Amino acid sequence: MVMTLIAFEGIDGTGKSTQAKLLATWLEQHKIPYLLTQEPTTDFYGKLLRKRLKDANSDPLGDACLFALDRSHHYYDIILPAMMEQKIVLTDRYIDSSIAYQSIQCANFFPNQKLAIEWIRQLNQVPEANLICLLDTDPNISVKRRTQETAIQDLEKFEHTEFLMKVRQVFLNQATSDKYIILNATLSIEELQTQIQNHIVKHIPHTNFK
Ligand code: TYD
């Protein structure tokens, strides 16, 4: 059985959700069964995380554990059942988000970044995605985009340029295998979507895209 999980990753404000939704519409047009889902989930642990994302004082190690717990629930209760039904699953954020954000958030608890990343990988024992679309841009641009669309008091705790600079670097450092496509998020929405679709037609053997 072919199981396909495609993750959209990147710092805040890169347009991941837009690209995931457009890809879902495209699959729909091709009558290919899919599930579009996201992290944090909208379920119990995801709701707890949403609260913690507004609380600059919540403990970083606890955040890392809670993201992993939400992800385990997401994989086993939502993603896997959909893949068993032969759906292509598109997830807006997955393991790489924890590797990138929590390794920076938890940096003070570890002697170096490598050990922080190792600990976060250990926590996240769910299977990896088959394809990871990493939307990459300078945080100066993405944070500006976010502050134009969201009131300052509604921004979540990670949405700061300095923090996101470090997070971006971890995302890029991790994207070494051919599972990753790194996309320049400053391109137009249409151009990005075309690049993603072209990649999927070539590399996802799931079904024929006519
Ligand atoms: P985000 O995708 O931005 O949700 P929304 O667009 O609905 O606000 O995710 C919220 C925040 O959570 C974002 O700043 C990234 C952070 N995050 C982590 O730090 N670790 C994780 O594992 C995940 C999934 C998200």
mmCIF file of C-alpha atoms and ligand atoms in Angstrom:
data_model
loop_
_atom_site.group_PDB
_atom_site.id
_atom_site.type_symbol
_atom_site.label_atom_id
_atom_site.label_comp_id
_atom_site.label_asym_id
_atom_site.label_seq_id
_atom_site.Cartn_x
_atom_site.Cartn_y
_atom_site.Cartn_z
ATOM 1 C CA MET A 1 0.000 0.000 0.000
ATOM 2 C CA VAL A 2 1.367 3.407 -0.953
ATOM 3 C CA MET A 3 0.966 5.950 1.825
ATOM 4 C CA THR A 4 1.641 9.586 1.094
ATOM 5 C CA LEU A 5 2.153 12.286 3.677
ATOM 6 C CA ILE A 6 3.151 15.744 2.488
ATOM 7 C CA ALA A 7 4.188 18.343 5.083
ATOM 8 C CA PHE A 8 4.316 22.107 4.635
ATOM 9 C CA GLU A 9 6.958 23.724 6.785
ATOM 10 C CA GLY A 10 8.587 27.070 7.394
ATOM 11 C CA ILE A 11 8.593 30.030 9.743
ATOM 12 C CA ASP A 12 5.431 32.024 10.492
ATOM 13 C CA GLY A 13 4.036 34.139 7.660
ATOM 14 C CA THR A 14 5.495 32.252 4.680
ATOM 15 C CA GLY A 15 2.143 31.231 3.216
ATOM 16 C CA LYS A 16 2.222 27.518 4.112
ATOM 17 C CA SER A 17 -1.510 27.328 4.748
ATOM 18 C CA THR A 18 -2.317 29.045 1.449
ATOM 19 C CA GLN A 19 -0.146 26.606 -0.495
ATOM 20 C CA ALA A 20 -1.544 23.584 1.353
ATOM 21 C CA LYS A 21 -5.112 24.716 0.598
ATOM 22 C CA LEU A 22 -4.336 25.332 -3.086
ATOM 23 C CA LEU A 23 -2.786 21.896 -3.364
ATOM 24 C CA ALA A 24 -5.882 20.391 -1.759
ATOM 25 C CA THR A 25 -8.078 22.155 -4.337
ATOM 26 C CA TRP A 26 -5.871 20.823 -7.128
ATOM 27 C CA LEU A 27 -6.133 17.247 -5.805
ATOM 28 C CA GLU A 28 -9.882 17.711 -5.565
ATOM 29 C CA GLN A 29 -9.996 18.821 -9.227
ATOM 30 C CA HIS A 30 -8.108 15.646 -10.152
ATOM 31 C CA LYS A 31 -10.522 13.584 -8.069
ATOM 32 C CA ILE A 32 -7.689 12.345 -5.904
ATOM 33 C CA PRO A 33 -8.781 11.574 -2.337
ATOM 34 C CA TYR A 34 -6.954 13.688 0.236
ATOM 35 C CA LEU A 35 -7.058 15.009 3.767
ATOM 36 C CA LEU A 36 -5.895 18.506 4.640
ATOM 37 C CA THR A 37 -4.900 18.788 8.276
ATOM 38 C CA GLN A 38 -2.700 20.919 10.517
ATOM 39 C CA GLU A 39 -0.650 21.227 13.685
ATOM 40 C CA PRO A 40 -1.262 22.253 16.352
ATOM 41 C CA THR A 41 -4.424 20.147 15.952
ATOM 42 C CA THR A 42 -7.838 21.456 16.925
ATOM 43 C CA ASP A 43 -8.155 18.682 19.525
ATOM 44 C CA PHE A 44 -7.371 18.515 23.220
ATOM 45 C CA TYR A 45 -3.568 18.901 23.184
ATOM 46 C CA GLY A 46 -3.734 21.374 20.304
ATOM 47 C CA LYS A 47 -6.082 23.576 22.313
ATOM 48 C CA LEU A 48 -3.698 23.480 25.255
ATOM 49 C CA LEU A 49 -0.877 24.465 22.912
ATOM 50 C CA ARG A 50 -2.853 27.418 21.571
ATOM 51 C CA LYS A 51 -3.109 28.733 25.137
ATOM 52 C CA ARG A 52 0.592 28.217 25.709
ATOM 53 C CA LEU A 53 1.408 30.017 22.450
ATOM 54 C CA LYS A 54 -0.087 33.127 24.059
ATOM 55 C CA ASP A 55 1.901 32.632 27.254
ATOM 56 C CA ALA A 56 5.492 33.793 26.953
ATOM 57 C CA ASN A 57 6.255 32.177 30.341
ATOM 58 C CA SER A 58 5.154 28.608 29.663
ATOM 59 C CA ASP A 59 8.117 26.283 30.165
ATOM 60 C CA PRO A 60 9.950 25.357 26.949
ATOM 61 C CA LEU A 61 10.492 21.661 27.791
ATOM 62 C CA GLY A 62 6.781 21.319 28.507
ATOM 63 C CA ASP A 63 5.953 22.968 25.185
ATOM 64 C CA ALA A 64 8.245 20.520 23.365
ATOM 65 C CA CYS A 65 6.549 17.538 25.067
ATOM 66 C CA LEU A 66 3.090 18.875 24.338
ATOM 67 C CA PHE A 67 3.845 19.438 20.638
ATOM 68 C CA ALA A 68 5.116 15.839 20.477
ATOM 69 C CA LEU A 69 2.015 14.549 22.252
ATOM 70 C CA ASP A 70 -0.285 16.475 19.928
ATOM 71 C CA ARG A 71 1.669 15.093 16.960
ATOM 72 C CA SER A 72 1.426 11.500 18.152
ATOM 73 C CA HIS A 73 -2.339 11.904 18.471
ATOM 74 C CA HIS A 74 -2.396 13.615 15.056
ATOM 75 C CA TYR A 75 -0.482 10.799 13.374
ATOM 76 C CA TYR A 76 -2.199 7.788 14.922
ATOM 77 C CA ASP A 77 -5.756 9.094 15.165
ATOM 78 C CA ILE A 78 -6.016 11.326 12.088
ATOM 79 C CA ILE A 79 -3.193 10.924 9.553
ATOM 80 C CA LEU A 80 -2.728 7.146 9.592
ATOM 81 C CA PRO A 81 -6.459 6.281 9.290
ATOM 82 C CA ALA A 82 -6.720 8.652 6.294
ATOM 83 C CA MET A 83 -3.668 7.119 4.630
ATOM 84 C CA MET A 84 -5.149 3.646 5.204
ATOM 85 C CA GLU A 85 -8.105 4.872 3.156
ATOM 86 C CA GLN A 86 -5.606 5.721 0.410
ATOM 87 C CA LYS A 87 -5.924 9.442 0.916
ATOM 88 C CA ILE A 88 -2.979 11.719 0.276
ATOM 89 C CA VAL A 89 -2.505 13.590 3.545
ATOM 90 C CA LEU A 90 -1.373 17.211 3.501
ATOM 91 C CA THR A 91 -0.302 18.579 6.847
ATOM 92 C CA ASP A 92 0.325 22.234 7.608
ATOM 93 C CA ARG A 93 3.369 21.729 9.926
ATOM 94 C CA TYR A 94 4.831 18.470 11.246
ATOM 95 C CA ILE A 95 8.035 17.143 12.884
ATOM 96 C CA ASP A 96 10.376 19.744 11.379
ATOM 97 C CA SER A 97 8.450 22.527 13.116
ATOM 98 C CA SER A 98 9.338 21.018 16.486
ATOM 99 C CA ILE A 99 12.951 20.421 15.487
ATOM 100 C CA ALA A 100 13.298 24.044 14.395
ATOM 101 C CA TYR A 101 11.184 25.995 16.908
ATOM 102 C CA GLN A 102 11.733 23.884 20.037
ATOM 103 C CA SER A 103 15.480 23.450 19.534
ATOM 104 C CA ILE A 104 15.756 27.230 19.658
ATOM 105 C CA GLN A 105 13.157 27.632 22.392
ATOM 106 C CA CYS A 106 14.887 24.975 24.556
ATOM 107 C CA ALA A 107 18.444 26.052 23.687
ATOM 108 C CA ASN A 108 19.333 27.004 27.272
ATOM 109 C CA PHE A 109 18.583 23.516 28.562
ATOM 110 C CA PHE A 110 21.243 21.810 26.414
ATOM 111 C CA PRO A 111 25.022 22.193 26.055
ATOM 112 C CA ASN A 112 24.648 22.585 22.291
ATOM 113 C CA GLN A 113 22.104 22.642 19.490
ATOM 114 C CA LYS A 114 22.930 19.134 18.281
ATOM 115 C CA LEU A 115 21.858 17.645 21.640
ATOM 116 C CA ALA A 116 18.702 19.762 21.723
ATOM 117 C CA ILE A 117 17.751 18.517 18.257
ATOM 118 C CA GLU A 118 18.527 14.930 19.239
ATOM 119 C CA TRP A 119 16.229 15.161 22.267
ATOM 120 C CA ILE A 120 13.397 16.583 20.183
ATOM 121 C CA ARG A 121 13.847 13.836 17.564
ATOM 122 C CA GLN A 122 13.653 11.238 20.346
ATOM 123 C CA LEU A 123 10.388 12.733 21.552
ATOM 124 C CA ASN A 124 8.907 12.643 18.044
ATOM 125 C CA GLN A 125 8.938 8.979 17.132
ATOM 126 C CA VAL A 126 6.138 9.179 14.562
ATOM 127 C CA PRO A 127 6.977 8.306 10.926
ATOM 128 C CA GLU A 128 8.399 11.104 8.796
ATOM 129 C CA ALA A 129 6.585 12.719 5.883
ATOM 130 C CA ASN A 130 7.363 11.488 2.355
ATOM 131 C CA LEU A 131 7.743 14.988 1.036
ATOM 132 C CA ILE A 132 8.415 18.227 2.879
ATOM 133 C CA CYS A 133 7.726 21.548 1.177
ATOM 134 C CA LEU A 134 9.844 24.082 3.043
ATOM 135 C CA LEU A 135 8.714 27.631 2.381
ATOM 136 C CA ASP A 136 11.721 29.780 3.035
ATOM 137 C CA THR A 137 12.045 33.511 3.440
ATOM 138 C CA ASP A 138 13.777 36.189 5.485
ATOM 139 C CA PRO A 139 11.879 36.664 8.801
ATOM 140 C CA ASN A 140 12.004 40.427 8.251
ATOM 141 C CA ILE A 141 9.616 39.845 5.354
ATOM 142 C CA SER A 142 7.396 37.204 6.966
ATOM 143 C CA VAL A 143 6.980 39.044 10.285
ATOM 144 C CA LYS A 144 6.081 42.216 8.385
ATOM 145 C CA ARG A 145 3.442 40.220 6.518
ATOM 146 C CA ARG A 146 2.065 38.876 9.812
ATOM 147 C CA THR A 147 1.956 42.277 11.506
ATOM 148 C CA GLN A 148 0.047 43.694 8.531
ATOM 149 C CA GLU A 149 -2.647 41.057 8.832
ATOM 150 C CA THR A 150 -2.743 40.596 12.634
ATOM 151 C CA ALA A 151 -2.999 42.990 15.584
ATOM 152 C CA ILE A 152 0.229 43.017 17.648
ATOM 153 C CA GLN A 153 -1.540 41.674 20.747
ATOM 154 C CA ASP A 154 -2.812 38.705 18.710
ATOM 155 C CA LEU A 155 0.611 37.563 17.554
ATOM 156 C CA GLU A 156 1.857 34.364 19.160
ATOM 157 C CA LYS A 157 5.016 34.143 21.215
ATOM 158 C CA PHE A 158 7.356 32.898 18.473
ATOM 159 C CA GLU A 159 6.509 35.627 15.976
ATOM 160 C CA HIS A 160 9.602 37.777 16.462
ATOM 161 C CA THR A 161 12.222 38.407 13.827
ATOM 162 C CA GLU A 162 15.241 37.561 15.991
ATOM 163 C CA PHE A 163 13.841 34.233 17.168
ATOM 164 C CA LEU A 164 12.623 33.305 13.683
ATOM 165 C CA MET A 165 16.063 34.013 12.175
ATOM 166 C CA LYS A 166 17.441 31.153 14.261
ATOM 167 C CA VAL A 167 14.438 28.924 13.556
ATOM 168 C CA ARG A 168 14.829 29.510 9.813
ATOM 169 C CA GLN A 169 18.457 28.390 9.986
ATOM 170 C CA VAL A 170 17.516 25.110 11.680
ATOM 171 C CA PHE A 171 14.823 24.454 9.067
ATOM 172 C CA LEU A 172 17.400 24.951 6.312
ATOM 173 C CA ASN A 173 20.079 22.870 8.065
ATOM 174 C CA GLN A 174 17.679 19.949 8.417
ATOM 175 C CA ALA A 175 16.548 20.032 4.789
ATOM 176 C CA THR A 176 19.365 17.928 3.400
ATOM 177 C CA SER A 177 17.685 14.826 1.950
ATOM 178 C CA ASP A 178 15.786 14.588 -1.323
ATOM 179 C CA LYS A 179 12.541 14.488 0.676
ATOM 180 C CA TYR A 180 12.717 18.261 0.882
ATOM 181 C CA ILE A 181 11.876 20.910 -1.643
ATOM 182 C CA ILE A 182 13.016 24.338 -0.584
ATOM 183 C CA LEU A 183 10.796 27.028 -2.029
ATOM 184 C CA ASN A 184 11.457 30.735 -2.207
ATOM 185 C CA ALA A 185 8.398 32.067 -0.371
ATOM 186 C CA THR A 186 8.759 35.540 -1.897
ATOM 187 C CA LEU A 187 7.642 34.174 -5.282
ATOM 188 C CA SER A 188 4.015 34.675 -6.266
ATOM 189 C CA ILE A 189 1.385 32.339 -4.826
ATOM 190 C CA GLU A 190 0.743 30.925 -8.321
ATOM 191 C CA GLU A 191 4.416 30.350 -9.104
ATOM 192 C CA LEU A 192 4.966 28.521 -5.797
ATOM 193 C CA GLN A 193 1.921 26.349 -6.343
ATOM 194 C CA THR A 194 3.115 25.437 -9.849
ATOM 195 C CA GLN A 195 6.514 24.409 -8.465
ATOM 196 C CA ILE A 196 4.866 22.249 -5.806
ATOM 197 C CA GLN A 197 2.477 20.595 -8.280
ATOM 198 C CA ASN A 198 5.287 19.895 -10.768
ATOM 199 C CA HIS A 199 7.302 18.241 -8.034
ATOM 200 C CA ILE A 200 4.387 16.095 -6.952
ATOM 201 C CA VAL A 201 3.569 14.946 -10.473
ATOM 202 C CA LYS A 202 7.184 13.808 -10.838
ATOM 203 C CA HIS A 203 7.815 12.279 -7.449
ATOM 204 C CA ILE A 204 4.582 11.006 -5.945
ATOM 205 C CA PRO A 205 3.753 7.682 -7.581
ATOM 206 C CA HIS A 206 0.381 7.538 -5.849
ATOM 207 C CA THR A 207 -1.829 7.974 -8.848
ATOM 208 C CA ASN A 208 -1.811 9.545 -12.300
ATOM 209 C CA PHE A 209 -2.317 13.270 -12.511
ATOM 210 C CA LYS A 210 -3.825 14.008 -15.894
HETATM 211 P P1 TYD B 1 0.900 28.039 12.992
HETATM 212 O O1 TYD B 1 1.106 27.049 11.924
HETATM 213 O O2 TYD B 1 1.477 29.397 12.772
HETATM 214 O O3 TYD B 1 -0.617 28.138 13.280
HETATM 215 P P2 TYD B 1 -1.589 29.312 12.827
HETATM 216 O O4 TYD B 1 -1.161 29.740 11.451
HETATM 217 O O5 TYD B 1 -2.926 28.649 12.861
HETATM 218 O O6 TYD B 1 -1.392 30.371 13.895
HETATM 219 O O7 TYD B 1 1.472 27.449 14.348
HETATM 220 C C1 TYD B 1 1.416 28.182 15.531
HETATM 221 C C2 TYD B 1 2.789 28.333 16.147
HETATM 222 O O8 TYD B 1 3.223 27.103 16.716
HETATM 223 C C3 TYD B 1 3.885 28.788 15.198
HETATM 224 O O9 TYD B 1 4.549 29.913 15.757
HETATM 225 C C4 TYD B 1 4.827 27.639 15.159
HETATM 226 C C5 TYD B 1 4.585 26.926 16.460
HETATM 227 N N1 TYD B 1 4.908 25.483 16.438
HETATM 228 C C6 TYD B 1 6.006 25.031 17.161
HETATM 229 O O10 TYD B 1 6.725 25.823 17.797
HETATM 230 N N2 TYD B 1 6.288 23.704 17.173
HETATM 231 C C7 TYD B 1 5.543 22.786 16.505
HETATM 232 O O11 TYD B 1 5.849 21.572 16.539
HETATM 233 C C8 TYD B 1 4.401 23.268 15.757
HETATM 234 C C9 TYD B 1 3.532 22.294 15.035
HETATM 235 C C10 TYD B 1 4.126 24.613 15.764
#
